[in-house]
Amino acid sequence: MPGNTAYDNDGVTDWPAWATEPVRVLPPDEAWLVRGERQCRRLDTVLAAYLLAPVEHVGSTAVPGLPAKPILDLQAAVADLGLAGDVAALLGRDGWHYVPPELDNRPWRRFLVKVEGGHRVAHLHLLRLGHHRWHQQLVFRDALRNDLALLRQYAALKASLAAEHAEDREAYTEGKAEFVAAVMRELTPEQARPSIVEPVDIIPAARWPAHRAADGNPAGAL
C-alpha cells in the first residue's frame, strides 16, 4: 500500500505511539473549528481529482461548545474505496498514515490518521457518497449544533466514557453508539436531512472554496 501505513512491510503490526494514545476529552476549543475548516480546504485541493463532494468536518470538534478529544474528524466522499491507495500515496507526503482495513475492522470505510509531533491530530474517513454513515455523521453533527440539551447529554456521556475507558479507544467509541442511534431514531424527517450532501455535478470542485467560511487563510494553509 503506498504512503505511510500502520504496519511494516512484512505485514507484522508495528504499533506507533500515536496508535495507542489514551482517550483525553478536553474542554471546548474554538480553534478546532478553524483548524477543521483549514484541513477541509486543504484536502479539497489536494484530493480534488477523487472527491464527489466537499470534505466535511464532523465529530465533536465540529460542534461549538462540545468537549472533545483534540482530534479532527473529517469525511471525504469517493466513488470507490479502491481509490484509497492513491489517496494514501498523496496524503502520505503531508503526515497522513493509512490504516489498512484488516486493522481498522470497518469495511465500509478507509481510514487515515494525520500525525504531528508523534500525536494524532486528525482522522480522515473515506466513504462512498451514498453510504448511510456519510448521512448519519452530518445529521448527528447538525442535531448537536442545534439542540443545547442534547449537546449537554452527549457531553456528560463522553466524560463518563473517557473516565471509564481512558486506555481503550474502541470501547470509548462503542459506548457512544447507542446514544447516536437513539438520537437518529428520534429525529423528524426534516431534522434528518443533512445540511450538505451535494455531488460534484452540483458543486464543481473549482467552486468548493466559495462554500467555505472565509477565515483569511489560503486554501492550502494547515
Tab-separated table of C-alpha atoms in Angstrom:
chain	number	residue	atom	x	y	z
A	1	MET	CA	0.000	0.000	0.000
A	2	PRO	CA	1.530	3.380	-0.981
A	3	GLY	CA	2.116	6.056	1.627
A	4	ASN	CA	2.599	5.732	5.374
A	5	THR	CA	0.910	2.704	6.925
A	6	ALA	CA	0.269	1.372	10.426
A	7	TYR	CA	2.198	-1.820	9.735
A	8	ASP	CA	5.635	-2.766	8.399
A	9	ASN	CA	6.483	-4.242	5.019
A	10	ASP	CA	6.386	-7.808	6.363
A	11	GLY	CA	2.790	-7.384	7.470
A	12	VAL	CA	3.765	-7.566	11.168
A	13	THR	CA	1.882	-4.980	13.170
A	14	ASP	CA	4.188	-2.186	14.276
A	15	TRP	CA	2.105	-0.030	16.590
A	16	PRO	CA	3.404	3.550	16.750
A	17	ALA	CA	2.833	5.579	19.917
A	18	TRP	CA	0.029	7.612	18.347
A	19	ALA	CA	-1.972	4.430	17.730
A	20	THR	CA	-2.218	3.635	21.442
A	21	GLU	CA	-2.640	7.102	22.955
A	22	PRO	CA	-5.109	7.287	25.876
A	23	VAL	CA	-8.509	8.901	25.376
A	24	ARG	CA	-8.425	12.551	26.505
A	25	VAL	CA	-11.605	14.621	26.358
A	26	LEU	CA	-10.791	18.331	26.635
A	27	PRO	CA	-12.961	21.418	27.195
A	28	PRO	CA	-14.362	23.044	24.033
A	29	ASP	CA	-11.836	24.982	21.960
A	30	GLU	CA	-12.878	27.423	19.227
A	31	ALA	CA	-9.605	26.687	17.434
A	32	TRP	CA	-10.919	23.233	16.485
A	33	LEU	CA	-13.431	24.770	14.081
A	34	VAL	CA	-10.752	26.932	12.468
A	35	ARG	CA	-8.363	24.007	12.116
A	36	GLY	CA	-11.133	21.819	10.756
A	37	GLU	CA	-12.024	24.388	8.123
A	38	ARG	CA	-8.406	24.718	7.036
A	39	GLN	CA	-7.933	20.971	6.790
A	40	CYS	CA	-11.129	20.597	4.754
A	41	ARG	CA	-9.989	23.254	2.312
A	42	ARG	CA	-6.535	21.711	2.080
A	43	LEU	CA	-7.976	18.270	1.339
A	44	ASP	CA	-10.475	19.715	-1.156
A	45	THR	CA	-7.467	20.979	-3.099
A	46	VAL	CA	-5.120	18.007	-2.771
A	47	LEU	CA	-7.801	15.366	-3.432
A	48	ALA	CA	-9.907	17.276	-5.974
A	49	ALA	CA	-9.478	14.549	-8.611
A	50	TYR	CA	-11.050	11.922	-6.325
A	51	LEU	CA	-13.792	13.746	-4.410
A	52	LEU	CA	-17.512	13.700	-5.171
A	53	ALA	CA	-18.355	16.409	-2.620
A	54	PRO	CA	-16.535	18.872	-0.370
A	55	VAL	CA	-14.716	17.341	2.583
A	56	GLU	CA	-16.793	17.702	5.762
A	57	HIS	CA	-15.675	18.404	9.331
A	58	VAL	CA	-17.744	16.058	11.524
A	59	GLY	CA	-17.500	14.632	15.023
A	60	SER	CA	-17.321	16.517	18.300
A	61	THR	CA	-14.671	19.043	17.264
A	62	ALA	CA	-17.158	20.294	14.647
A	63	VAL	CA	-19.721	21.230	17.327
A	64	PRO	CA	-19.189	24.570	19.129
A	65	GLY	CA	-19.282	24.194	22.903
A	66	LEU	CA	-18.838	20.414	22.977
A	67	PRO	CA	-15.926	18.812	24.875
A	68	ALA	CA	-13.925	16.513	22.617
A	69	LYS	CA	-10.776	14.602	22.005
A	70	PRO	CA	-8.455	17.171	20.348
A	71	ILE	CA	-8.521	15.221	17.074
A	72	LEU	CA	-10.375	16.445	13.996
A	73	ASP	CA	-12.720	14.031	12.252
A	74	LEU	CA	-13.079	14.681	8.531
A	75	GLN	CA	-15.032	12.699	5.970
A	76	ALA	CA	-14.496	12.561	2.228
A	77	ALA	CA	-16.783	11.067	-0.417
A	78	VAL	CA	-15.252	8.962	-3.188
A	79	ALA	CA	-16.760	6.784	-5.899
A	80	ASP	CA	-14.834	3.639	-4.946
A	81	LEU	CA	-12.964	2.642	-1.791
A	82	GLY	CA	-10.414	1.069	-4.115
A	83	LEU	CA	-9.076	4.596	-4.581
A	84	ALA	CA	-7.708	4.530	-1.028
A	85	GLY	CA	-4.241	3.557	-2.232
A	86	ASP	CA	-3.984	6.595	-4.485
A	87	VAL	CA	-5.317	8.852	-1.742
A	88	ALA	CA	-2.864	7.413	0.794
A	89	ALA	CA	0.052	7.978	-1.587
A	90	LEU	CA	-0.875	11.641	-1.987
A	91	LEU	CA	-1.526	12.311	1.683
A	92	GLY	CA	1.486	10.371	2.957
A	93	ARG	CA	3.603	13.367	1.963
A	94	ASP	CA	1.573	15.511	4.348
A	95	GLY	CA	1.834	13.406	7.504
A	96	TRP	CA	-1.157	11.139	6.935
A	97	HIS	CA	-0.886	7.427	7.808
A	98	TYR	CA	-3.097	4.811	6.177
A	99	VAL	CA	-4.683	2.227	8.486
A	100	PRO	CA	-5.378	-0.924	6.416
A	101	PRO	CA	-8.944	-2.277	6.633
A	102	GLU	CA	-7.752	-5.515	8.239
A	103	LEU	CA	-6.561	-3.415	11.195
A	104	ASP	CA	-9.376	-0.867	11.121
A	105	ASN	CA	-12.110	-3.554	11.099
A	106	ARG	CA	-14.643	-1.216	9.476
A	107	PRO	CA	-15.062	-2.479	5.907
A	108	TRP	CA	-17.442	0.325	4.936
A	109	ARG	CA	-14.686	2.955	5.093
A	110	ARG	CA	-10.992	3.550	4.543
A	111	PHE	CA	-9.204	5.337	7.357
A	112	LEU	CA	-6.205	7.663	7.565
A	113	VAL	CA	-4.651	9.385	10.574
A	114	LYS	CA	-2.713	12.649	10.424
A	115	VAL	CA	0.212	12.690	12.839
A	116	GLU	CA	2.138	15.733	14.057
A	117	GLY	CA	4.834	15.631	16.709
A	118	GLY	CA	4.115	11.964	17.359
A	119	HIS	CA	0.433	12.596	18.160
A	120	ARG	CA	-2.689	12.065	16.079
A	121	VAL	CA	-4.305	15.390	15.176
A	122	ALA	CA	-6.894	14.381	12.560
A	123	HIS	CA	-8.771	11.406	11.143
A	124	LEU	CA	-9.932	11.116	7.544
A	125	HIS	CA	-12.822	8.753	6.827
A	126	LEU	CA	-13.114	7.829	3.145
A	127	LEU	CA	-16.701	6.819	2.349
A	128	ARG	CA	-18.881	6.233	-0.657
A	129	LEU	CA	-21.171	9.237	-1.001
A	130	GLY	CA	-24.338	7.151	-0.789
A	131	HIS	CA	-23.303	5.234	2.330
A	132	HIS	CA	-25.600	5.755	5.319
A	133	ARG	CA	-22.614	6.648	7.508
A	134	TRP	CA	-21.946	9.782	5.437
A	135	HIS	CA	-25.509	10.905	6.042
A	136	GLN	CA	-25.504	9.933	9.734
A	137	GLN	CA	-22.376	11.892	10.576
A	138	LEU	CA	-23.732	15.110	9.075
A	139	VAL	CA	-27.175	14.752	10.628
A	140	PHE	CA	-25.840	13.940	14.111
A	141	ARG	CA	-23.407	16.872	13.944
A	142	ASP	CA	-26.200	19.254	12.967
A	143	ALA	CA	-28.516	17.899	15.679
A	144	LEU	CA	-25.891	18.657	18.335
A	145	ARG	CA	-25.291	22.124	16.917
A	146	ASN	CA	-28.983	22.954	17.133
A	147	ASP	CA	-30.004	21.416	20.483
A	148	LEU	CA	-28.241	22.589	23.645
A	149	ALA	CA	-29.929	19.993	25.866
A	150	LEU	CA	-28.808	17.204	23.538
A	151	LEU	CA	-25.284	18.620	23.475
A	152	ARG	CA	-25.148	18.579	27.281
A	153	GLN	CA	-26.378	14.979	27.437
A	154	TYR	CA	-23.742	13.899	24.948
A	155	ALA	CA	-21.010	15.843	26.760
A	156	ALA	CA	-21.871	14.075	30.028
A	157	LEU	CA	-21.779	10.675	28.325
A	158	LYS	CA	-18.411	11.413	26.720
A	159	ALA	CA	-16.924	12.479	30.059
A	160	SER	CA	-18.148	9.292	31.720
A	161	LEU	CA	-16.857	7.048	28.942
A	162	ALA	CA	-13.485	8.797	28.841
A	163	ALA	CA	-13.058	8.221	32.579
A	164	GLU	CA	-14.057	4.562	32.274
A	165	HIS	CA	-12.203	3.714	29.054
A	166	ALA	CA	-9.208	6.061	29.013
A	167	GLU	CA	-6.929	3.268	27.780
A	168	ASP	CA	-9.399	1.680	25.352
A	169	ARG	CA	-10.274	3.887	22.397
A	170	GLU	CA	-12.511	1.240	20.815
A	171	ALA	CA	-14.599	0.808	23.983
A	172	TYR	CA	-14.954	4.584	24.256
A	173	THR	CA	-16.236	4.769	20.682
A	174	GLU	CA	-18.572	1.803	21.078
A	175	GLY	CA	-20.012	3.325	24.247
A	176	LYS	CA	-21.385	6.250	22.255
A	177	ALA	CA	-23.057	4.114	19.591
A	178	GLU	CA	-26.423	3.587	21.300
A	179	PHE	CA	-26.750	7.292	22.108
A	180	VAL	CA	-26.138	8.176	18.466
A	181	ALA	CA	-28.602	5.523	17.289
A	182	ALA	CA	-31.268	6.785	19.712
A	183	VAL	CA	-30.844	10.363	18.507
A	184	MET	CA	-31.158	9.286	14.885
A	185	ARG	CA	-34.363	7.378	15.658
A	186	GLU	CA	-35.949	10.425	17.298
A	187	LEU	CA	-35.242	12.925	14.525
A	188	THR	CA	-38.083	14.148	12.340
A	189	PRO	CA	-37.715	13.747	8.552
A	190	GLU	CA	-36.837	17.442	8.298
A	191	GLN	CA	-34.214	17.204	11.034
A	192	ALA	CA	-32.789	14.064	9.459
A	193	ARG	CA	-31.867	15.930	6.287
A	194	PRO	CA	-28.116	16.729	6.297
A	195	SER	CA	-27.018	20.283	5.652
A	196	ILE	CA	-24.618	19.458	2.795
A	197	VAL	CA	-24.684	16.338	0.632
A	198	GLU	CA	-24.182	17.670	-2.879
A	199	PRO	CA	-22.286	15.740	-5.558
A	200	VAL	CA	-19.631	17.282	-7.721
A	201	ASP	CA	-22.002	17.903	-10.647
A	202	ILE	CA	-23.935	20.313	-8.409
A	203	ILE	CA	-20.930	21.957	-6.776
A	204	PRO	CA	-17.934	21.809	-9.141
A	205	ALA	CA	-14.620	21.260	-7.392
A	206	ALA	CA	-13.351	24.640	-8.571
A	207	ARG	CA	-16.173	26.338	-6.666
A	208	TRP	CA	-15.830	24.466	-3.366
A	209	PRO	CA	-13.797	27.207	-1.624
A	210	ALA	CA	-16.757	29.554	-2.173
A	211	HIS	CA	-18.814	27.276	0.079
A	212	ARG	CA	-16.336	27.593	2.925
A	213	ALA	CA	-16.451	30.373	5.510
A	214	ALA	CA	-13.570	32.735	4.736
A	215	ASP	CA	-11.058	32.921	7.578
A	216	GLY	CA	-8.337	34.947	5.890
A	217	ASN	CA	-6.145	31.935	5.192
A	218	PRO	CA	-5.165	30.470	1.813
A	219	ALA	CA	-6.781	27.177	0.844
A	220	GLY	CA	-3.513	25.341	1.310
A	221	ALA	CA	-2.915	26.549	4.886
A	222	LEU	CA	-2.617	23.884	7.572
